Tab-separated table of C-alpha atoms in Angstrom:
chain	number	residue	atom	x	y	z
L	1	UNK	CA	-10.818	24.681	-10.084
L	2	UNK	CA	-11.301	23.535	-6.539
L	3	UNK	CA	-13.193	20.412	-7.755
L	4	UNK	CA	-10.403	19.366	-9.968
L	5	UNK	CA	-7.731	19.919	-7.418
L	6	UNK	CA	-9.817	18.033	-4.813
L	7	UNK	CA	-10.212	14.987	-7.095
L	8	UNK	CA	-6.446	14.984	-7.801
L	9	UNK	CA	-5.536	15.158	-4.069
L	10	UNK	CA	-8.241	12.457	-3.409
L	11	UNK	CA	-6.403	10.080	-5.817
L	12	UNK	CA	-3.116	10.714	-4.029
L	13	UNK	CA	-4.792	9.843	-0.694
L	14	UNK	CA	-5.158	6.255	-1.975
L	15	UNK	CA	-1.684	5.592	-0.642
L	16	UNK	CA	-3.299	5.719	2.858
L	17	UNK	CA	-4.904	2.698	4.352
L	18	UNK	CA	-8.769	2.435	3.873
L	19	UNK	CA	-9.631	2.793	7.544
L	20	UNK	CA	-7.410	5.936	7.940
L	21	UNK	CA	-8.896	7.500	4.736
L	22	UNK	CA	-12.427	6.899	6.141
L	23	UNK	CA	-11.498	8.641	9.439
L	24	UNK	CA	-9.286	11.452	8.251
L	25	UNK	CA	-9.602	11.700	4.459
L	26	UNK	CA	-12.068	14.662	4.398
L	27	UNK	CA	-10.039	16.559	6.997
L	28	UNK	CA	-6.751	16.150	5.167
L	29	UNK	CA	-8.440	17.195	1.845
L	30	UNK	CA	-9.836	20.367	3.534
L	31	UNK	CA	-6.374	21.237	4.909
L	32	UNK	CA	-4.809	20.691	1.425
L	33	UNK	CA	-7.441	22.832	-0.250
L	34	UNK	CA	-7.040	25.607	2.400
L	35	UNK	CA	-3.330	25.620	1.885
L	36	UNK	CA	-3.636	25.762	-1.948
L	37	UNK	CA	-3.326	28.897	-4.013
L	38	UNK	CA	-6.653	30.232	-5.327
L	39	UNK	CA	-5.866	29.378	-8.891
L	40	UNK	CA	-4.095	26.064	-8.256
L	41	UNK	CA	-5.318	23.140	-10.321
L	42	UNK	CA	-2.556	20.566	-9.731
L	43	UNK	CA	-1.209	19.118	-6.464
L	44	UNK	CA	2.179	20.657	-5.694
L	45	UNK	CA	5.192	18.399	-5.764
L	46	UNK	CA	5.894	19.088	-2.065
L	47	UNK	CA	2.352	18.027	-0.992
L	48	UNK	CA	2.343	15.019	-3.352
L	49	UNK	CA	5.591	13.635	-2.095
L	50	UNK	CA	4.529	14.239	1.495
L	51	UNK	CA	1.202	12.468	0.921
L	52	UNK	CA	2.919	9.441	-0.800
L	53	UNK	CA	5.466	9.069	1.933
L	54	UNK	CA	2.880	9.745	4.628
L	55	UNK	CA	0.601	6.996	3.306
L	56	UNK	CA	3.490	4.508	3.014
L	57	UNK	CA	4.741	5.265	6.460
L	58	UNK	CA	1.310	4.814	7.918
L	59	UNK	CA	0.881	1.533	6.181
L	60	UNK	CA	4.323	0.438	7.601
L	61	UNK	CA	3.112	1.342	11.138
L	62	UNK	CA	-0.124	-0.540	10.673
L	63	UNK	CA	1.516	-3.471	9.079
L	64	UNK	CA	3.998	-3.788	11.950
L	65	UNK	CA	1.034	-4.171	14.314
L	66	UNK	CA	-0.505	-7.025	12.387
L	67	UNK	CA	0.141	-10.676	13.404
L	68	UNK	CA	2.396	-12.726	11.082
L	69	UNK	CA	-0.687	-14.990	10.323
L	70	UNK	CA	-2.638	-11.948	9.195
L	71	UNK	CA	0.208	-10.732	6.924
L	72	UNK	CA	0.701	-14.166	5.345
L	73	UNK	CA	-3.095	-14.670	4.912
L	74	UNK	CA	-3.502	-11.289	3.195
L	75	UNK	CA	-0.421	-11.789	1.027
L	76	UNK	CA	-1.388	-15.261	-0.102
L	77	UNK	CA	-5.076	-14.167	-0.600
L	78	UNK	CA	-4.027	-11.245	-2.786
L	79	UNK	CA	-1.650	-13.459	-4.755
L	80	UNK	CA	-4.230	-16.132	-5.379
L	81	UNK	CA	-6.770	-13.446	-6.372
L	82	UNK	CA	-4.384	-12.260	-9.119
L	83	UNK	CA	-3.938	-15.795	-10.373
L	84	UNK	CA	-7.588	-16.638	-10.530
L	85	UNK	CA	-8.478	-13.283	-12.103
L	86	UNK	CA	-5.920	-13.939	-14.897
L	87	UNK	CA	-7.460	-17.450	-15.336
L	88	UNK	CA	-10.887	-15.785	-15.581
L	89	UNK	CA	-9.506	-13.540	-18.309
L	90	UNK	CA	-8.295	-16.575	-20.260
L	91	UNK	CA	-11.611	-18.466	-19.673
L	92	UNK	CA	-13.581	-15.457	-21.073
L	93	UNK	CA	-11.764	-15.850	-24.395
L	94	UNK	CA	-12.913	-19.509	-24.726
L	95	UNK	CA	-16.016	-21.051	-26.177
L	96	UNK	CA	-17.011	-23.039	-23.056
L	97	UNK	CA	-19.849	-21.186	-21.268
L	98	UNK	CA	-20.164	-23.581	-18.353
L	99	UNK	CA	-16.294	-23.461	-17.993
L	100	UNK	CA	-16.524	-19.614	-17.735
L	101	UNK	CA	-19.194	-19.914	-15.110
L	102	UNK	CA	-16.991	-22.407	-13.028
L	103	UNK	CA	-13.931	-20.198	-13.222
L	104	UNK	CA	-15.954	-16.996	-12.507
L	105	UNK	CA	-17.472	-18.568	-9.401
L	106	UNK	CA	-13.975	-19.508	-8.151
L	107	UNK	CA	-12.707	-15.968	-8.883
L	108	UNK	CA	-15.717	-14.262	-7.255
L	109	UNK	CA	-15.394	-16.513	-4.207
L	110	UNK	CA	-11.744	-15.567	-3.841
L	111	UNK	CA	-12.524	-11.952	-4.364
L	112	UNK	CA	-15.179	-11.901	-1.659
L	113	UNK	CA	-13.183	-14.034	0.736
L	114	UNK	CA	-15.406	-17.119	0.661
L	115	UNK	CA	-12.530	-19.575	1.263
L	116	UNK	CA	-14.352	-22.943	1.079
L	117	UNK	CA	-16.404	-22.086	-2.045
L	118	UNK	CA	-13.242	-20.784	-3.701
L	119	UNK	CA	-11.307	-23.964	-2.831
L	120	UNK	CA	-14.096	-26.214	-4.183
L	121	UNK	CA	-14.479	-24.281	-7.432
L	122	UNK	CA	-10.775	-24.011	-8.132
L	123	UNK	CA	-10.058	-27.632	-7.242
L	124	UNK	CA	-12.823	-28.814	-9.685
L	125	UNK	CA	-11.363	-26.544	-12.285
L	126	UNK	CA	-7.817	-27.953	-11.656
L	127	UNK	CA	-9.064	-31.470	-11.890
L	128	UNK	CA	-11.028	-30.683	-15.120
L	129	UNK	CA	-8.008	-29.188	-16.985
L	130	UNK	CA	-5.809	-32.064	-15.901
L	131	UNK	CA	-8.098	-34.700	-17.544
L	132	UNK	CA	-5.798	-35.546	-20.507
L	133	UNK	CA	-3.015	-36.202	-18.041
L	134	UNK	CA	-5.249	-38.295	-15.841
L	135	UNK	CA	-6.855	-40.718	-18.285
L	136	UNK	CA	-9.059	-42.664	-15.828
L	137	UNK	CA	-11.067	-39.526	-14.980
L	138	UNK	CA	-14.127	-39.143	-17.293
L	139	UNK	CA	-14.168	-36.136	-19.679
L	140	UNK	CA	-17.156	-33.870	-19.397
L	141	UNK	CA	-17.821	-32.204	-22.663
L	142	UNK	CA	-18.323	-28.769	-21.126
L	143	UNK	CA	-14.715	-28.401	-19.848
L	144	UNK	CA	-11.533	-27.667	-21.645
L	145	UNK	CA	-8.574	-30.012	-21.127
L	146	UNK	CA	-4.871	-29.340	-21.122
L	147	UNK	CA	-2.145	-31.696	-22.050
L	148	UNK	CA	0.780	-29.810	-20.396
L	149	UNK	CA	1.557	-29.571	-16.766
L	150	UNK	CA	2.252	-25.855	-16.744
L	151	UNK	CA	-1.275	-25.067	-17.961
L	152	UNK	CA	-2.636	-27.396	-15.315
L	153	UNK	CA	-0.425	-25.677	-12.781
L	154	UNK	CA	-2.078	-22.412	-13.474
L	155	UNK	CA	-5.353	-23.857	-12.117
L	156	UNK	CA	-3.808	-26.246	-9.599
L	157	UNK	CA	-1.625	-23.667	-7.932
L	158	UNK	CA	-4.584	-21.501	-6.648
L	159	UNK	CA	-6.243	-24.603	-5.330
L	160	UNK	CA	-3.109	-25.445	-3.328
L	161	UNK	CA	-2.735	-22.008	-1.913
L	162	UNK	CA	-6.509	-21.871	-1.062
L	163	UNK	CA	-6.122	-25.292	0.716
L	164	UNK	CA	-3.332	-23.656	2.846
L	165	UNK	CA	-5.645	-20.726	3.538
L	166	UNK	CA	-8.499	-23.000	4.538
L	167	UNK	CA	-6.273	-24.677	7.199
L	168	UNK	CA	-7.675	-24.211	10.816
L	169	UNK	CA	-6.079	-21.357	12.652
L	170	UNK	CA	-5.447	-19.317	9.471
L	171	UNK	CA	-7.006	-15.776	9.642
L	172	UNK	CA	-10.292	-15.018	7.893
L	173	UNK	CA	-10.049	-13.829	4.263
L	174	UNK	CA	-10.981	-10.174	3.912
L	175	UNK	CA	-13.329	-9.255	1.017
L	176	UNK	CA	-11.499	-7.427	-1.810
L	177	UNK	CA	-12.746	-4.513	-3.968
L	178	UNK	CA	-14.963	-5.210	-6.987
L	179	UNK	CA	-12.574	-3.003	-8.990
L	180	UNK	CA	-10.361	-5.981	-9.341
L	181	UNK	CA	-12.784	-7.401	-11.950
L	182	UNK	CA	-11.478	-4.801	-14.412
L	183	UNK	CA	-8.366	-6.974	-14.659
L	184	UNK	CA	-9.993	-9.984	-16.360
L	185	UNK	CA	-12.296	-7.642	-18.311
L	186	UNK	CA	-9.235	-5.880	-19.811
L	187	UNK	CA	-7.547	-9.127	-20.470
L	188	UNK	CA	-10.507	-10.472	-22.393
L	189	UNK	CA	-10.902	-7.247	-24.353
L	190	UNK	CA	-7.297	-6.963	-25.481
L	191	UNK	CA	-5.566	-9.541	-27.721
L	192	UNK	CA	-2.762	-10.020	-25.209
L	193	UNK	CA	-1.283	-13.071	-26.961
L	194	UNK	CA	-0.640	-11.094	-30.106
L	195	UNK	CA	2.124	-8.663	-30.866
L	196	UNK	CA	2.534	-5.780	-29.755
L	197	UNK	CA	0.058	-6.446	-26.903
L	198	UNK	CA	2.133	-9.432	-25.556
L	199	UNK	CA	5.088	-7.041	-25.223
L	200	UNK	CA	2.904	-4.367	-23.646
L	201	UNK	CA	1.595	-6.905	-21.167
L	202	UNK	CA	5.108	-8.131	-20.317
L	203	UNK	CA	6.432	-4.636	-19.847
L	204	UNK	CA	3.388	-3.635	-17.703
L	205	UNK	CA	3.918	-6.822	-15.608
L	206	UNK	CA	7.603	-6.041	-15.010
L	207	UNK	CA	6.896	-2.361	-14.244
L	208	UNK	CA	4.149	-3.361	-11.781
L	209	UNK	CA	6.213	-5.919	-10.106
L	210	UNK	CA	9.096	-3.458	-9.677
L	211	UNK	CA	6.628	-0.909	-8.278
L	212	UNK	CA	5.385	-3.564	-5.819
L	213	UNK	CA	8.957	-4.092	-4.692
L	214	UNK	CA	9.443	-0.336	-4.044
L	215	UNK	CA	6.097	0.050	-2.321
L	216	UNK	CA	6.605	-3.042	-0.151
L	217	UNK	CA	10.005	-1.869	0.924
L	218	UNK	CA	8.766	1.725	1.467
L	219	UNK	CA	5.754	0.715	3.495
L	220	UNK	CA	7.724	-2.095	5.290
L	221	UNK	CA	4.786	-4.273	4.341
L	222	UNK	CA	5.560	-7.861	3.131
L	223	UNK	CA	2.097	-8.424	1.741
L	224	UNK	CA	2.533	-7.057	-1.826
L	225	UNK	CA	5.814	-9.041	-2.093
L	226	UNK	CA	4.113	-12.277	-0.963
L	227	UNK	CA	1.211	-11.676	-3.364
L	228	UNK	CA	3.515	-11.025	-6.335
L	229	UNK	CA	5.651	-14.098	-5.552
L	230	UNK	CA	2.424	-16.304	-5.527
L	231	UNK	CA	1.283	-14.626	-8.847
L	232	UNK	CA	4.606	-15.459	-10.496
L	233	UNK	CA	4.643	-19.150	-9.666
L	234	UNK	CA	2.433	-20.299	-12.670
L	235	UNK	CA	4.587	-18.195	-15.050
L	236	UNK	CA	7.750	-19.838	-13.724
L	237	UNK	CA	6.167	-23.336	-14.137
L	238	UNK	CA	5.501	-22.483	-17.807
L	239	UNK	CA	9.003	-21.175	-18.200
L	240	UNK	CA	10.447	-24.401	-16.766
L	241	UNK	CA	8.347	-26.513	-19.117
L	242	UNK	CA	9.251	-24.394	-22.197
L	243	UNK	CA	12.980	-24.772	-21.378
L	244	UNK	CA	12.582	-28.568	-20.835
L	245	UNK	CA	10.889	-28.928	-24.191
L	246	UNK	CA	13.525	-27.191	-26.291
L	247	UNK	CA	15.680	-24.083	-26.463
L	248	UNK	CA	13.488	-21.008	-26.064
L	249	UNK	CA	14.052	-17.761	-27.768
L	250	UNK	CA	16.519	-15.300	-26.194
L	251	UNK	CA	13.733	-12.830	-25.590
L	252	UNK	CA	11.473	-15.439	-23.849
L	253	UNK	CA	14.539	-16.670	-21.800
L	254	UNK	CA	15.439	-13.159	-20.705
L	255	UNK	CA	11.780	-12.495	-19.711
L	256	UNK	CA	11.545	-15.655	-17.633
L	257	UNK	CA	14.897	-15.186	-16.051
L	258	UNK	CA	13.863	-11.673	-15.118
L	259	UNK	CA	10.723	-13.053	-13.577
L	260	UNK	CA	12.661	-15.689	-11.589
L	261	UNK	CA	15.083	-13.051	-10.251
L	262	UNK	CA	12.009	-10.816	-9.320
L	263	UNK	CA	10.354	-13.752	-7.521
L	264	UNK	CA	13.499	-14.462	-5.504
L	265	UNK	CA	13.915	-10.746	-4.736
L	266	UNK	CA	10.326	-10.376	-3.653
L	267	UNK	CA	10.621	-13.415	-1.352
L	268	UNK	CA	13.793	-12.017	0.171
L	269	UNK	CA	12.214	-8.547	0.568
L	270	UNK	CA	9.134	-10.032	2.362
L	271	UNK	CA	11.536	-11.886	4.674
L	272	UNK	CA	13.689	-8.811	5.353
L	273	UNK	CA	10.659	-6.584	6.045
L	274	UNK	CA	9.277	-8.898	8.568
L	275	UNK	CA	12.634	-9.238	10.381
L	276	UNK	CA	12.935	-5.422	10.397
L	277	UNK	CA	9.480	-5.147	11.871
L	278	UNK	CA	10.299	-7.632	14.579
L	279	UNK	CA	13.508	-5.892	15.572
L	280	UNK	CA	11.737	-2.511	15.742
L	281	UNK	CA	9.040	-3.779	18.141
C	1	UNK	CA	15.586	17.773	9.138
C	2	UNK	CA	17.109	18.798	12.480
C	3	UNK	CA	15.974	16.676	15.381
C	4	UNK	CA	15.445	18.665	18.544
C	5	UNK	CA	15.656	15.649	20.776
C	6	UNK	CA	15.642	11.889	20.649
C	7	UNK	CA	11.801	11.817	21.016
C	8	UNK	CA	10.418	15.032	19.454
C	9	UNK	CA	11.350	16.015	15.892
C	10	UNK	CA	11.447	19.706	14.864
C	11	UNK	CA	8.034	19.575	13.022
C	12	UNK	CA	6.427	17.881	16.082
C	13	UNK	CA	7.953	20.418	18.411
C	14	UNK	CA	6.458	23.326	16.389
C	15	UNK	CA	3.130	21.532	16.112
C	16	UNK	CA	3.022	21.263	19.917
C	17	UNK	CA	4.109	24.892	20.226
C	18	UNK	CA	1.379	25.976	17.821
C	19	UNK	CA	-1.221	24.396	20.074
C	20	UNK	CA	-0.033	26.169	23.222
C	21	UNK	CA	-2.487	29.013	22.815
C	22	UNK	CA	-5.523	26.727	22.295
C	23	UNK	CA	-7.084	24.263	19.844
C	24	UNK	CA	-6.267	24.687	16.174
C	25	UNK	CA	-7.344	22.808	12.966
C	26	UNK	CA	-4.894	21.426	10.351
C	27	UNK	CA	-4.361	24.569	8.289
C	28	UNK	CA	-4.245	26.722	11.451
C	29	UNK	CA	-1.410	24.508	12.751
C	30	UNK	CA	0.456	24.875	9.455
C	31	UNK	CA	0.242	28.708	9.577
C	32	UNK	CA	1.040	28.974	13.273
C	33	UNK	CA	4.088	26.679	12.997
C	34	UNK	CA	5.440	28.631	10.065
C	35	UNK	CA	4.970	31.905	12.026
C	36	UNK	CA	6.592	30.611	15.208
C	37	UNK	CA	9.569	29.275	13.308
C	38	UNK	CA	9.988	32.441	11.193
C	39	UNK	CA	8.926	30.548	8.096
C	40	UNK	CA	11.574	27.773	8.618
C	41	UNK	CA	9.038	24.990	9.319
C	42	UNK	CA	6.684	24.698	6.355
C	43	UNK	CA	4.529	21.631	7.134
C	44	UNK	CA	3.100	19.678	4.225
C	45	UNK	CA	-0.238	17.975	5.005
C	46	UNK	CA	1.285	14.453	4.839
C	47	UNK	CA	3.933	15.438	7.376
C	48	UNK	CA	1.360	17.266	9.618
C	49	UNK	CA	-1.060	14.398	9.835
C	50	UNK	CA	1.669	11.749	10.292
C	51	UNK	CA	3.046	13.752	13.249
C	52	UNK	CA	-0.429	14.343	14.689
C	53	UNK	CA	-1.123	10.711	14.471
C	54	UNK	CA	2.074	9.835	16.427
C	55	UNK	CA	1.547	12.650	18.899
C	56	UNK	CA	-2.008	11.444	19.541
C	57	UNK	CA	-0.732	7.906	20.005
C	58	UNK	CA	1.704	9.164	22.594
C	59	UNK	CA	-1.077	11.011	24.351
C	60	UNK	CA	0.454	14.517	23.743
C	61	UNK	CA	-2.403	15.818	21.578
C	62	UNK	CA	-6.098	15.116	21.381
C	63	UNK	CA	-8.804	15.705	18.748
C	64	UNK	CA	-10.964	18.373	20.347
C	65	UNK	CA	-13.990	19.102	18.209
C	66	UNK	CA	-14.994	19.257	14.553
C	67	UNK	CA	-16.806	21.856	12.442
C	68	UNK	CA	-17.776	22.347	8.870
C	69	UNK	CA	-16.812	25.680	7.309
C	70	UNK	CA	-17.885	26.390	3.663
C	71	UNK	CA	-18.437	22.728	3.166
C	72	UNK	CA	-14.949	21.827	4.457
C	73	UNK	CA	-14.469	19.599	7.474
C	74	UNK	CA	-12.159	21.051	10.094
C	75	UNK	CA	-10.974	19.009	13.072
C	76	UNK	CA	-9.428	20.862	15.926
C	77	UNK	CA	-6.565	19.455	18.004
C	78	UNK	CA	-5.469	20.510	21.445
C	79	UNK	CA	-2.566	19.845	23.782
C	80	UNK	CA	-3.021	17.399	26.660
C	81	UNK	CA	-1.371	17.955	30.069
C	82	UNK	CA	1.368	15.456	29.170
C	83	UNK	CA	1.765	17.385	25.955
C	84	UNK	CA	2.335	20.680	27.685
C	85	UNK	CA	4.906	18.964	30.088
C	86	UNK	CA	6.704	17.305	27.138
C	87	UNK	CA	6.896	20.619	25.293
C	88	UNK	CA	8.159	22.520	28.321
C	89	UNK	CA	10.705	19.773	29.096
C	90	UNK	CA	11.911	19.925	25.530
C	91	UNK	CA	12.195	23.701	25.565
C	92	UNK	CA	14.142	23.622	28.817
C	93	UNK	CA	16.432	20.938	27.452
C	94	UNK	CA	17.181	22.923	24.371
C	95	UNK	CA	17.721	26.088	26.314
C	96	UNK	CA	20.252	24.376	28.453
C	97	UNK	CA	21.902	22.741	25.337
C	98	UNK	CA	22.028	26.171	23.659
C	99	UNK	CA	23.626	27.774	26.697
C	100	UNK	CA	26.494	25.228	26.547
C	101	UNK	CA	27.477	26.564	23.155
C	102	UNK	CA	26.574	30.270	23.306
C	103	UNK	CA	28.459	30.774	26.567
C	104	UNK	CA	31.585	29.214	25.208
C	105	UNK	CA	31.429	30.665	21.753
C	106	UNK	CA	31.124	34.117	23.391
C	107	UNK	CA	34.239	33.603	25.407
C	108	UNK	CA	36.094	32.026	22.423
C	109	UNK	CA	35.387	35.175	20.394
C	110	UNK	CA	36.923	37.501	23.062
C	111	UNK	CA	39.932	35.224	23.836
C	112	UNK	CA	43.006	36.495	21.898
C	113	UNK	CA	44.639	33.821	19.652
C	114	UNK	CA	48.085	32.625	20.511
C	115	UNK	CA	50.697	32.498	17.681
């Protein structure tokens, strides 16, 4: 009983920043378990709400103490991580082993915060996929090539963001959790380009982005909003190219328009949060 | 939630009051705050630790010592001298604020109404 309840409360504590959890997690869990009824198996609504709000408030306070450079670095880093992980998921579905290695090296370097290695690997990948559009560059047999700019953009965009992050004076990249690797693994395992998985993916993406908006606004932290905006850029490039090539389906148009509105809202939210933080301190 | 002053919220006031008799751990504070407020202040853990964090940052409480009881970690908190002063100041302010109303409502109740 107590073990189950403990695990459930432990999950709720994930709303708190890692450093706070390390210092106070055990203590809070003990208090929660002492306050629980002897037969209780599920966290009460009152305690759950209080933990969620407490975690968000603490994140807001910690975020307000961070420098703007740190916030931008973390936000851009998280956004670029999402893009390279999705690219890795795509690569894993292809028949180019060396290409998979190149994209995986880039993704791992972004994940662990090795900025220069990540920039080198993603820049090579971007150049490689752009070969059909740049005829004078030789075509190594072990790399796939794309003939459309939106696909190239998916690889070029992370290289651009990483080049910004490699600029002198930008804060150091923080290593991210290995758990992120579940994202490309799931993407490679599920047929996401086929129905109904593509709809499930689109729905999950929308739901997550809306959740990011709520969390960012609740925690007064612009980082999730910056990250989500970075993640959405390749999708918007693809939408722009699809529209330029011919009239897209109503469903596709609705989806891309919703993404565009979300991107704009995320950017505005990040801006508003930072202004709010500056006026509070 | 009623705010008892511009700086100390009602939960924080009762957390400080709970620590007046000596150091207490998280659950001890929850029970003592409920008892002192006649069951009105029921602190959830998220609220308690958020408030303790702010009070510690303001120098009003301090983590005193830690012990493990039946495999559970208990950290005890105690009031600092500025904490005692802040609490006494808040109590005096509320007493004075309460007098302003209770004195006048007492006389209003005894004054006959004019038609």
